[in-house]
Amino acid sequence: MSLLRSWRALSGEDRRLFFRALLAVVAVRLALRLVDIARLRRWAARRGGGSRPVRRIVWATQAARRRVPGATCLVYSLALQRLLSQHGHASELHI
């Protein structure tokens, strides 16, 4: 299936979630160069009130990670923790 067809098949909610994940991955990628890790971890763990299922958040973050050059496992993990936290899911990151 082409990328465009895949995109069209997504619901509006999934498209928005993907863009939020893409922004989170890019933000973490840049922030790792500018901010100390402790501050970045606090930001990633800040809780929100969303309600998306964990599996959709993981899907969106994985899809975003594949499209950002240099997105390491640390970048992915912090971005995923951020999105999970924003949607009310508890998570712990161990480095």
Coordinates of N, CA, C and O in Angstrom, one line a residue:
M1 N 0.9 -1.2 0.0 CA 0.0 0.0 0.0 C 0.9 1.2 0.0 O 1.9 1.3 0.7
S2 N 0.6 2.2 -0.8 CA 1.4 3.4 -0.9 C 1.2 4.2 0.4 O 0.3 4.1 1.1
L3 N 2.2 5.1 0.6 CA 2.2 6.0 1.8 C 1.0 6.9 1.8 O 0.3 7.0 2.8
L4 N 0.6 7.4 0.6 CA -0.6 8.3 0.5 C -1.9 7.5 0.8 O -2.7 8.0 1.5
R5 N -2.0 6.3 0.3 CA -3.2 5.5 0.6 C -3.2 5.1 2.1 O -4.3 5.1 2.7
S6 N -2.1 4.8 2.7 CA -2.0 4.5 4.1 C -2.5 5.8 4.9 O -3.2 5.6 5.9
W7 N -2.0 6.9 4.5 CA -2.4 8.2 5.2 C -3.9 8.4 5.1 O -4.5 8.8 6.1
R8 N -4.5 8.2 3.9 CA -5.9 8.4 3.7 C -6.7 7.4 4.5 O -7.9 7.7 4.9
A9 N -6.2 6.3 4.8 CA -6.9 5.2 5.5 C -7.0 5.6 7.0 O -7.8 5.0 7.7
L10 N -6.1 6.4 7.5 CA -6.1 6.8 8.9 C -7.3 7.7 9.3 O -7.8 8.5 8.5
S11 N -7.8 7.5 10.5 CA -8.8 8.4 11.0 C -8.2 9.7 11.3 O -7.0 9.9 11.4
G12 N -9.1 10.7 11.5 CA -8.6 12.1 11.8 C -7.8 12.1 13.1 O -6.8 12.7 13.3
E13 N -8.3 11.3 14.1 CA -7.7 11.2 15.4 C -6.3 10.6 15.3 O -5.4 11.0 15.9
D14 N -6.2 9.5 14.4 CA -4.8 8.9 14.3 C -3.9 9.8 13.5 O -2.7 9.8 13.8
R15 N -4.4 10.6 12.6 CA -3.5 11.6 12.0 C -3.0 12.6 12.9 O -1.8 13.0 12.9
R16 N -3.9 13.1 13.8 CA -3.5 14.1 14.8 C -2.5 13.5 15.8 O -1.5 14.1 16.2
L17 N -2.7 12.2 16.2 CA -1.8 11.5 17.1 C -0.4 11.4 16.4 O 0.6 11.6 17.1
F18 N -0.4 11.0 15.2 CA 0.8 10.9 14.5 C 1.6 12.2 14.5 O 2.8 12.2 14.7
F19 N 0.9 13.3 14.2 CA 1.6 14.6 14.1 C 2.1 15.0 15.5 O 3.2 15.5 15.6
R20 N 1.4 14.6 16.6 CA 1.8 14.9 17.9 C 3.1 14.1 18.2 O 4.0 14.5 18.8
A21 N 3.1 12.8 17.8 CA 4.2 12.0 18.0 C 5.4 12.5 17.2 O 6.5 12.5 17.7
L22 N 5.2 12.9 16.0 CA 6.3 13.5 15.2 C 6.9 14.7 15.8 O 8.1 14.8 15.9
L23 N 6.0 15.6 16.3 CA 6.5 16.7 17.0 C 7.3 16.4 18.3 O 8.3 17.0 18.6
A24 N 6.8 15.4 19.0 CA 7.5 14.9 20.2 C 8.9 14.3 19.9 O 9.9 14.6 20.6
V25 N 9.0 13.5 18.9 CA 10.3 12.9 18.5 C 11.2 14.0 18.0 O 12.4 14.0 18.5
V26 N 10.8 15.0 17.2 CA 11.7 16.1 16.8 C 12.1 16.9 18.0 O 13.2 17.3 18.1
A27 N 11.1 17.2 18.9 CA 11.4 18.0 20.0 C 12.5 17.4 20.9 O 13.4 18.0 21.4
V28 N 12.3 16.1 21.2 CA 13.3 15.4 22.0 C 14.6 15.3 21.3 O 15.7 15.5 22.0
R29 N 14.6 15.1 20.0 CA 15.9 15.0 19.3 C 16.7 16.3 19.4 O 17.9 16.3 19.7
L30 N 16.0 17.4 19.3 CA 16.6 18.7 19.4 C 17.0 19.0 20.9 O 18.1 19.5 21.2
A31 N 16.1 18.7 21.8 CA 16.3 19.0 23.2 C 17.5 18.3 23.8 O 18.1 18.8 24.7
L32 N 17.7 17.1 23.3 CA 18.9 16.3 23.9 C 20.2 17.1 23.7 O 21.1 16.9 24.4
R33 N 20.2 18.0 22.7 CA 21.4 18.8 22.5 C 21.5 20.0 23.3 O 22.5 20.6 23.5
L34 N 20.3 20.5 23.7 CA 20.2 21.8 24.4 C 19.9 21.8 25.9 O 20.2 22.7 26.6
V35 N 19.3 20.7 26.4 CA 18.7 20.6 27.7 C 19.4 19.4 28.4 O 19.6 18.4 27.8
D36 N 19.6 19.6 29.7 CA 20.1 18.4 30.5 C 19.0 17.3 30.6 O 17.8 17.6 30.6
I37 N 19.5 16.1 30.7 CA 18.6 14.9 30.6 C 17.6 14.9 31.8 O 16.4 14.5 31.6
A38 N 17.9 15.4 32.9 CA 17.0 15.4 34.1 C 15.8 16.3 33.8 O 14.6 15.9 34.1
R39 N 16.0 17.4 33.2 CA 14.9 18.4 32.9 C 14.1 17.8 31.8 O 12.8 17.8 31.8
L40 N 14.7 17.1 30.8 CA 14.0 16.5 29.7 C 13.1 15.3 30.2 O 11.9 15.2 29.8
R41 N 13.6 14.6 31.2 CA 12.8 13.5 31.8 C 11.6 14.0 32.5 O 10.6 13.4 32.5
R42 N 11.8 15.1 33.3 CA 10.7 15.7 34.0 C 9.6 16.1 33.0 O 8.4 15.9 33.2
W43 N 10.0 16.8 31.9 CA 9.1 17.2 30.9 C 8.3 16.0 30.3 O 7.1 16.0 30.1
A44 N 9.0 14.9 30.0 CA 8.4 13.7 29.4 C 7.4 13.1 30.3 O 6.4 12.5 29.9
A45 N 7.6 13.2 31.6 CA 6.8 12.5 32.6 C 5.6 13.4 33.0 O 4.7 12.9 33.8
R46 N 5.5 14.6 32.6 CA 4.4 15.5 33.0 C 3.1 14.9 32.5 O 2.9 14.7 31.4
R47 N 2.1 14.8 33.5 CA 0.9 14.1 33.2 C -0.1 15.0 32.5 O -0.1 16.2 32.7
G48 N -1.0 14.4 31.7 CA -2.0 15.1 31.0 C -3.3 14.4 31.2 O -3.4 13.5 32.0
G49 N -4.3 14.8 30.4 CA -5.6 14.2 30.6 C -6.2 13.5 29.4 O -7.4 13.4 29.3
G50 N -5.4 13.2 28.4 CA -5.9 12.5 27.2 C -6.4 11.1 27.5 O -6.3 10.6 28.6
S51 N -6.8 10.4 26.5 CA -7.4 9.1 26.7 C -7.2 8.1 25.6 O -7.9 7.2 25.4
R52 N -6.1 8.3 24.8 CA -5.9 7.4 23.7 C -5.3 6.1 24.2 O -4.6 6.1 25.2
P53 N -5.7 5.0 23.5 CA -5.2 3.7 24.0 C -3.6 3.6 23.8 O -3.1 4.2 22.9
V54 N -3.0 2.8 24.6 CA -1.5 2.7 24.6 C -1.1 2.2 23.3 O -0.1 2.7 22.7
R55 N -1.8 1.2 22.7 CA -1.3 0.6 21.4 C -1.3 1.6 20.3 O -0.4 1.6 19.4
R56 N -2.2 2.6 20.3 CA -2.2 3.6 19.2 C -1.1 4.6 19.5 O -0.5 5.1 18.5
I57 N -0.8 4.9 20.7 CA 0.3 5.8 21.0 C 1.6 5.2 20.6 O 2.5 5.9 20.0
V58 N 1.8 3.9 20.9 CA 3.0 3.2 20.5 C 3.1 3.2 19.0 O 4.2 3.5 18.5
W59 N 2.0 2.9 18.3 CA 2.1 2.9 16.9 C 2.5 4.2 16.3 O 3.4 4.3 15.4
A60 N 1.9 5.3 16.8 CA 2.2 6.6 16.3 C 3.6 7.0 16.5 O 4.3 7.6 15.7
T61 N 4.1 6.7 17.7 CA 5.5 7.0 18.0 C 6.5 6.2 17.2 O 7.5 6.8 16.8
Q62 N 6.2 5.0 17.0 CA 7.1 4.2 16.1 C 7.1 4.7 14.7 O 8.1 4.8 14.1
A63 N 5.9 5.0 14.2 CA 5.8 5.6 12.8 C 6.6 6.9 12.7 O 7.3 7.1 11.7
A64 N 6.5 7.7 13.7 CA 7.2 9.0 13.7 C 8.7 8.8 13.8 O 9.4 9.5 13.1
R65 N 9.1 7.9 14.6 CA 10.5 7.6 14.8 C 11.2 7.2 13.5 O 12.3 7.6 13.1
R66 N 10.4 6.4 12.7 CA 11.0 5.9 11.4 C 11.2 7.1 10.4 O 11.9 6.9 9.4
R67 N 10.5 8.2 10.6 CA 10.6 9.3 9.7 C 11.5 10.4 10.1 O 11.7 11.4 9.4
V68 N 12.1 10.3 11.3 CA 13.0 11.3 11.8 C 14.5 10.8 11.8 O 14.8 9.8 12.6
P69 N 15.3 11.3 11.0 CA 16.7 10.9 10.9 C 17.4 11.0 12.3 O 17.2 12.1 12.9
G70 N 18.1 10.0 12.7 CA 18.9 10.1 13.9 C 18.1 9.9 15.2 O 18.6 10.2 16.3
A71 N 16.8 9.4 15.1 CA 16.0 9.2 16.2 C 16.5 7.9 16.9 O 16.1 6.8 16.4
T72 N 17.2 8.0 17.9 CA 17.8 6.9 18.7 C 16.7 6.3 19.6 O 15.6 6.8 19.7
C73 N 17.1 5.2 20.2 CA 16.1 4.6 21.2 C 15.8 5.5 22.3 O 14.7 5.5 22.9
L74 N 16.8 6.3 22.7 CA 16.5 7.3 23.8 C 15.5 8.3 23.4 O 14.6 8.7 24.1
V75 N 15.7 8.8 22.2 CA 14.7 9.8 21.6 C 13.3 9.2 21.6 O 12.3 9.8 22.0
Y76 N 13.3 7.9 21.0 CA 12.0 7.2 21.0 C 11.4 7.1 22.3 O 10.2 7.3 22.5
S77 N 12.2 6.6 23.3 CA 11.7 6.3 24.6 C 11.1 7.6 25.3 O 10.1 7.6 26.0
L78 N 11.9 8.7 25.2 CA 11.4 9.9 25.8 C 10.2 10.5 25.2 O 9.2 11.0 25.8
A79 N 10.1 10.4 23.8 CA 8.9 10.8 23.1 C 7.7 10.0 23.5 O 6.6 10.5 23.7
L80 N 7.9 8.7 23.5 CA 6.8 7.8 23.9 C 6.4 8.0 25.3 O 5.2 8.1 25.6
Q81 N 7.3 8.2 26.2 CA 6.9 8.6 27.6 C 6.1 9.8 27.7 O 5.1 10.0 28.4
R82 N 6.5 10.8 26.9 CA 5.8 12.1 26.8 C 4.3 11.9 26.4 O 3.4 12.4 27.0
L83 N 4.2 11.2 25.3 CA 2.8 10.9 24.8 C 2.0 10.1 25.7 O 0.8 10.3 25.9
L84 N 2.6 9.1 26.3 CA 1.9 8.2 27.3 C 1.4 9.1 28.4 O 0.2 9.0 28.9
S85 N 2.3 9.9 29.0 CA 2.0 10.8 30.1 C 0.8 11.7 29.7 O -0.1 12.0 30.5
Q86 N 0.9 12.3 28.6 CA -0.1 13.3 28.1 C -1.5 12.6 28.0 O -2.5 13.3 28.2
H87 N -1.5 11.3 27.8 CA -2.8 10.6 27.7 C -3.1 9.8 29.0 O -3.9 8.9 28.9
G88 N -2.5 10.2 30.1 CA -2.9 9.7 31.4 C -2.3 8.3 31.7 O -2.8 7.7 32.6
H89 N -1.4 7.8 30.9 CA -0.8 6.5 31.2 C 0.5 6.6 31.9 O 1.4 7.4 31.5
A90 N 0.6 5.9 33.0 CA 1.9 6.0 33.8 C 3.0 5.2 33.1 O 2.7 4.2 32.4
S91 N 4.2 5.7 33.1 CA 5.3 5.0 32.5 C 6.6 5.4 33.3 O 6.6 6.4 33.9
E92 N 7.5 4.5 33.2 CA 8.8 4.7 33.8 C 9.9 4.5 32.8 O 9.9 3.5 32.1
L93 N 10.9 5.4 32.8 CA 12.0 5.2 31.9 C 13.3 4.9 32.7 O 13.6 5.7 33.6
H94 N 13.9 3.8 32.4 CA 15.1 3.4 33.1 C 16.3 3.5 32.2 O 16.3 2.9 31.1
I95 N 17.3 4.3 32.6 CA 18.5 4.5 31.7 C 19.6 3.8 32.4 O 19.9 4.0 33.5

